Amino acid sequence: MTENPHNSVTLRFLAAPTDIGHSGSVDAGTVLEWVDKAAYAAAVGWAKSYCVTAYVGNIHFADPVNSGDMVEVTATVVYTGRSSMHIHTVVSSGDPKGGQPTMRSQCIVIFVAVGADGKSIAVPTLEPATPQALLQRDDALARIKVREDIVEAMKDQEYTSAGTAEKVVLRFLASPNDVNWGGKAHGGIVMKWIDEAAYVCATRYCGSATVAVFSGGVRFYRPLLIGHVVEVEARLVYTGTKGMHIAVHVRSGSPTSGELNLTTYCLTVMVTRDDAGNSVPIPPWIPVSEEDQRLHAHARNLLEIRGRAPGNRLPNHLLSH
């Protein structure tokens, strides 16, 4: 690990054969786990206290990371609120024998500093000192309203048995291997579970192996405790020309109570690819029930909201309408 003494941390390592997933390259869930670890290191370095993941912004998985790649994950604090830190992360990888690494993905991760009592505490204010730092801060600020609109749109949706779309539920216990530095389940591990559930749901729907190309609005509502029962529910809510939009809810609770509470929610876009690595068209999903139609419209609304973020645009299948 290398560090800028102020607000940036870079983790470097080789992608191992054990990091390879169903697609033959490193799964999105593992990349998200790396992102969360680097962002955590940057957050703790800035706040000088324990920090928790609050939100992971839109992340596009442009190109795969392969086994044997030299991986570099840079996390930079670009904006601070009272207790929050907006951290810009960039994942790059390439041949360890040399050459310029290629950027694979980037996103904003928000961490919150907490004290010994578990309540949020103030962090030092970041004062951008270079033109690039000013641009990064302004980009983070511009995304705040978009993020608030996404969170507002997502929180009011209901998912019940009235939905008819493809759905899978994974259930297991959070094990000691999943622990973070605060004794809870690691945010990166939770995102890996999300990717696994989305994979099963999308693969069942289209009948072919799938990979994540986007994950957005990953919001952490409460900590997930080691030893608790975990339920990860993934449901198809929308299809574009090639993408399958999967809403994923993570719930957890004590095995003695039987009550599960929502801990994390997000929407992931999965595709299936041909032998050349190109995404291919998938069968369109036609909403049937009132709930299907509502969630279908909700997914389209999220696409339109995300299209307002700096550097984003509507997908091609919506531009043609």
XYZ file of C-alpha atoms in Angstrom:
321
model
C 0.000 0.000 0.000
C 1.253 3.510 -0.824
C -0.171 6.706 0.593
C -0.324 10.368 -0.082
C 0.163 11.934 3.384
C -3.034 13.918 2.946
C -6.100 12.384 1.327
C -5.222 9.538 -1.040
C -4.424 5.832 -0.704
C -3.391 3.330 -3.376
C -3.563 -0.439 -2.914
C -1.575 -2.655 -5.303
C -1.668 -6.431 -5.645
C -1.813 -9.294 -8.142
C -5.229 -10.682 -9.091
C -5.054 -14.309 -7.976
C -6.624 -17.377 -9.608
C -8.917 -17.576 -6.569
C -10.336 -14.145 -7.510
C -11.739 -15.492 -10.792
C -15.493 -15.911 -10.974
C -18.104 -17.466 -13.244
C -17.155 -15.314 -16.247
C -13.512 -16.408 -16.375
C -12.356 -12.994 -15.152
C -12.625 -11.254 -11.770
C -16.282 -10.835 -10.807
C -17.753 -7.395 -10.135
C -18.354 -8.375 -6.520
C -14.640 -8.880 -5.933
C -13.829 -5.546 -7.603
C -16.379 -3.858 -5.328
C -14.735 -5.510 -2.322
C -11.373 -4.051 -3.376
C -12.946 -0.633 -3.909
C -14.488 -0.694 -0.439
C -11.186 -1.633 1.209
C -9.251 1.141 -0.520
C -11.956 3.696 0.250
C -12.008 2.570 3.889
C -8.239 3.074 4.146
C -8.570 6.590 2.703
C -11.486 7.427 5.002
C -9.783 6.219 8.172
C -6.579 7.991 7.199
C -8.477 11.251 6.836
C -10.874 10.954 9.791
C -8.417 9.264 12.185
C -11.313 7.165 13.464
C -13.318 4.080 12.542
C -15.544 4.621 9.474
C -18.486 2.796 7.911
C -19.660 2.541 4.303
C -22.813 4.589 3.718
C -23.212 4.623 -0.056
C -21.534 3.411 -3.231
C -22.358 5.445 -6.326
C -22.768 4.347 -9.907
C -19.931 2.070 -10.985
C -19.510 0.860 -14.566
C -17.372 -2.218 -15.155
C -15.841 -1.216 -18.469
C -13.308 -4.016 -18.988
C -12.534 -7.189 -17.045
C -9.684 -7.702 -14.600
C -7.923 -10.997 -15.351
C -6.003 -13.457 -13.239
C -2.373 -12.416 -13.005
C -3.091 -8.729 -13.613
C -1.320 -6.155 -11.502
C -4.243 -4.305 -9.914
C -4.139 -0.759 -8.600
C -7.018 0.753 -6.615
C -6.642 4.449 -5.830
C -9.028 6.088 -3.360
C -9.010 9.855 -2.896
C -11.075 11.923 -0.489
C -12.530 14.662 -2.732
C -15.209 16.222 -0.527
C -16.129 16.245 3.161
C -19.364 16.998 4.969
C -19.694 17.209 8.733
C -19.043 13.498 9.274
C -19.006 12.139 5.730
C -16.196 11.698 3.219
C -16.839 11.405 -0.516
C -14.094 9.207 -1.908
C -13.327 8.900 -5.615
C -12.008 5.431 -6.417
C -10.317 4.229 -9.608
C -9.525 0.586 -10.403
C -6.797 -0.043 -12.997
C -5.002 -3.204 -14.036
C -2.479 -4.463 -16.546
C 0.396 -6.794 -17.290
C 2.783 -6.971 -14.293
C 5.701 -7.260 -16.730
C 5.219 -3.629 -17.663
C 3.142 -1.218 -19.693
C 0.520 1.332 -18.812
C -2.350 -0.055 -16.696
C -5.887 0.340 -18.074
C -8.670 1.908 -16.024
C -11.375 -0.721 -15.404
C -13.885 1.195 -13.283
C -14.388 4.249 -11.087
C -17.011 5.491 -8.662
C -17.740 7.604 -5.604
C -17.914 5.862 -2.224
C -19.241 7.676 0.839
C -17.951 6.771 4.295
C -19.107 8.177 7.627
C -16.822 8.537 10.638
C -18.194 7.086 13.874
C -17.092 7.239 17.484
C -16.878 4.551 20.144
C -20.617 4.927 20.812
C -21.451 4.203 17.170
C -22.646 7.751 16.488
C -21.279 9.923 13.686
C -18.475 12.323 14.530
C -17.041 15.366 12.749
C -14.166 14.975 10.300
C -11.549 17.538 9.202
C -12.711 19.744 6.338
C -11.042 19.095 2.991
C -9.784 22.249 1.267
C -8.934 21.515 -2.407
C -5.453 22.824 -3.182
C -5.087 22.111 -6.911
C -7.217 22.620 -10.039
C -7.732 18.859 -10.292
C -8.849 18.668 -6.658
C -11.331 21.488 -7.295
C -12.740 19.636 -10.299
C -13.091 16.429 -8.282
C -14.858 18.294 -5.474
C -17.229 20.009 -7.905
C -18.017 16.664 -9.563
C -18.830 15.142 -6.159
C -21.050 18.110 -5.296
C -22.868 17.868 -8.632
C -23.726 14.238 -7.898
C -25.285 14.915 -4.495
C -28.682 15.989 -5.864
C -28.740 13.058 -8.298
C -27.910 10.669 -5.451
C -30.631 12.155 -3.245
C -33.162 11.732 -6.059
C -32.090 8.103 -6.543
C -32.364 7.339 -2.817
C -35.793 8.997 -2.669
C -37.023 7.023 -5.678
C -35.714 3.715 -4.318
C -36.962 3.958 -0.753
C -40.664 4.174 -1.624
C -40.823 1.001 -3.720
C -42.496 -2.160 -2.427
C -41.505 -5.668 -3.457
C -44.104 -8.315 -2.639
C -45.199 -11.745 -3.796
C -47.469 -10.011 -6.338
C -44.458 -9.611 -8.633
C -44.136 -12.256 -11.342
C -40.588 -11.595 -12.555
C -37.586 -13.909 -12.087
C -36.508 -13.878 -8.434
C -33.942 -15.704 -6.321
C -33.240 -15.628 -2.587
C -29.902 -16.689 -1.077
C -29.817 -17.421 2.671
C -26.861 -18.114 4.942
C -25.150 -17.052 8.173
C -22.661 -14.165 8.245
C -19.446 -15.914 9.282
C -16.350 -14.671 11.153
C -14.519 -14.637 7.804
C -16.827 -11.776 6.736
C -15.832 -9.460 9.596
C -14.536 -5.915 9.140
C -12.350 -3.831 11.445
C -15.362 -2.819 13.525
C -16.608 -6.338 14.197
C -19.451 -6.141 11.638
C -19.804 -7.699 8.173
C -17.512 -5.921 5.715
C -19.311 -3.616 3.252
C -17.272 -5.095 0.421
C -18.396 -8.607 1.366
C -22.027 -7.459 1.314
C -21.513 -6.083 -2.206
C -19.994 -9.410 -3.234
C -23.153 -11.177 -2.010
C -25.231 -8.714 -4.036
C -23.269 -9.554 -7.177
C -23.691 -13.297 -6.591
C -27.468 -13.044 -6.152
C -27.800 -10.806 -9.224
C -25.745 -13.327 -11.204
C -28.038 -16.218 -10.298
C -31.198 -14.209 -11.051
C -29.995 -12.885 -14.420
C -28.510 -16.225 -15.485
C -31.743 -18.044 -14.717
C -33.708 -15.475 -16.696
C -31.640 -15.538 -19.895
C -30.331 -19.102 -19.685
C -26.694 -18.056 -20.134
C -23.833 -17.026 -17.864
C -23.933 -13.312 -17.060
C -21.640 -10.577 -15.764
C -22.300 -7.250 -14.054
C -21.654 -4.122 -16.113
C -23.107 -1.618 -13.656
C -24.033 -1.320 -10.009
C -25.711 1.757 -8.596
C -27.344 3.249 -5.543
C -25.751 0.801 -3.101
C -27.119 2.180 0.151
C -26.200 0.794 3.565
C -29.006 1.349 6.050
C -27.672 -0.476 9.116
C -24.761 -2.746 10.060
C -24.925 -6.459 9.438
C -23.701 -8.490 12.404
C -21.559 -11.613 12.366
C -23.635 -14.669 13.240
C -26.842 -13.168 11.901
C -29.005 -14.809 9.266
C -28.546 -13.077 5.903
C -31.128 -13.035 3.126
C -30.157 -11.643 -0.281
C -33.148 -11.252 -2.600
C -32.561 -10.447 -6.279
C -35.451 -9.676 -8.625
C -35.581 -8.748 -12.289
C -37.344 -5.396 -12.693
C -36.466 -4.264 -16.222
C -34.739 -5.299 -19.430
C -33.162 -3.074 -22.023
C -31.856 -4.325 -25.345
C -29.026 -6.222 -23.653
C -29.108 -5.377 -19.958
C -31.058 -7.120 -17.214
C -31.780 -4.726 -14.344
C -31.787 -6.600 -11.038
C -33.007 -5.025 -7.777
C -31.218 -6.565 -4.797
C -32.250 -6.322 -1.142
C -30.047 -7.568 1.688
C -31.796 -8.290 4.986
C -30.410 -9.705 8.211
C -31.363 -10.529 11.759
C -30.676 -12.702 14.761
C -31.332 -16.400 14.197
C -33.197 -16.455 17.519
C -35.762 -13.824 16.555
C -36.744 -14.738 13.019
C -37.067 -11.020 12.197
C -35.024 -9.675 9.270
C -34.327 -5.975 8.725
C -33.204 -4.279 5.531
C -29.474 -3.561 5.631
C -28.556 -2.810 2.003
C -30.301 -2.145 -1.307
C -29.074 -1.537 -4.830
C -29.749 -2.073 -8.518
C -27.331 -4.042 -10.690
C -27.284 -4.391 -14.475
C -26.189 -7.760 -15.859
C -25.437 -8.828 -19.442
C -24.543 -12.036 -21.231
C -21.631 -12.070 -23.672
C -20.573 -14.007 -26.744
C -17.201 -15.711 -27.191
C -15.646 -12.425 -28.320
C -16.731 -10.717 -25.093
C -19.468 -8.596 -26.672
C -22.807 -8.234 -24.890
C -25.662 -9.782 -26.832
C -29.432 -9.107 -26.938
C -31.614 -10.862 -24.382
C -35.345 -11.679 -24.418
C -37.381 -8.648 -23.312
C -39.248 -8.993 -20.041
C -42.922 -8.020 -20.283
C -44.478 -6.779 -17.017
C -47.632 -8.679 -16.058
C -48.950 -7.597 -12.666
C -49.507 -4.081 -11.362
C -46.382 -4.484 -9.245
C -44.384 -5.602 -12.289
C -45.496 -2.487 -14.173
C -44.723 -0.185 -11.253
C -41.210 -1.579 -10.761
C -40.606 -1.523 -14.524
C -41.484 2.210 -14.543
C -39.343 2.706 -11.426
C -36.285 1.210 -13.172
C -36.801 3.479 -16.194
C -37.095 6.453 -13.850
C -33.775 5.551 -12.221
C -32.126 5.450 -15.659
C -33.414 8.938 -16.378
C -32.212 10.262 -13.002
C -28.739 8.760 -13.477
C -28.619 10.275 -16.946
C -28.457 13.701 -15.259
C -25.192 12.935 -13.445
C -22.006 14.535 -14.849
C -20.616 12.451 -17.702
C -23.675 10.181 -17.855
C -26.300 9.814 -20.568
C -29.409 7.779 -21.237
C -28.838 4.262 -22.621
C -29.317 3.817 -26.371
C -32.611 1.946 -26.075
C -34.182 4.981 -24.353
C -32.594 7.535 -26.676
C -34.433 5.945 -29.578
C -37.836 6.626 -27.999
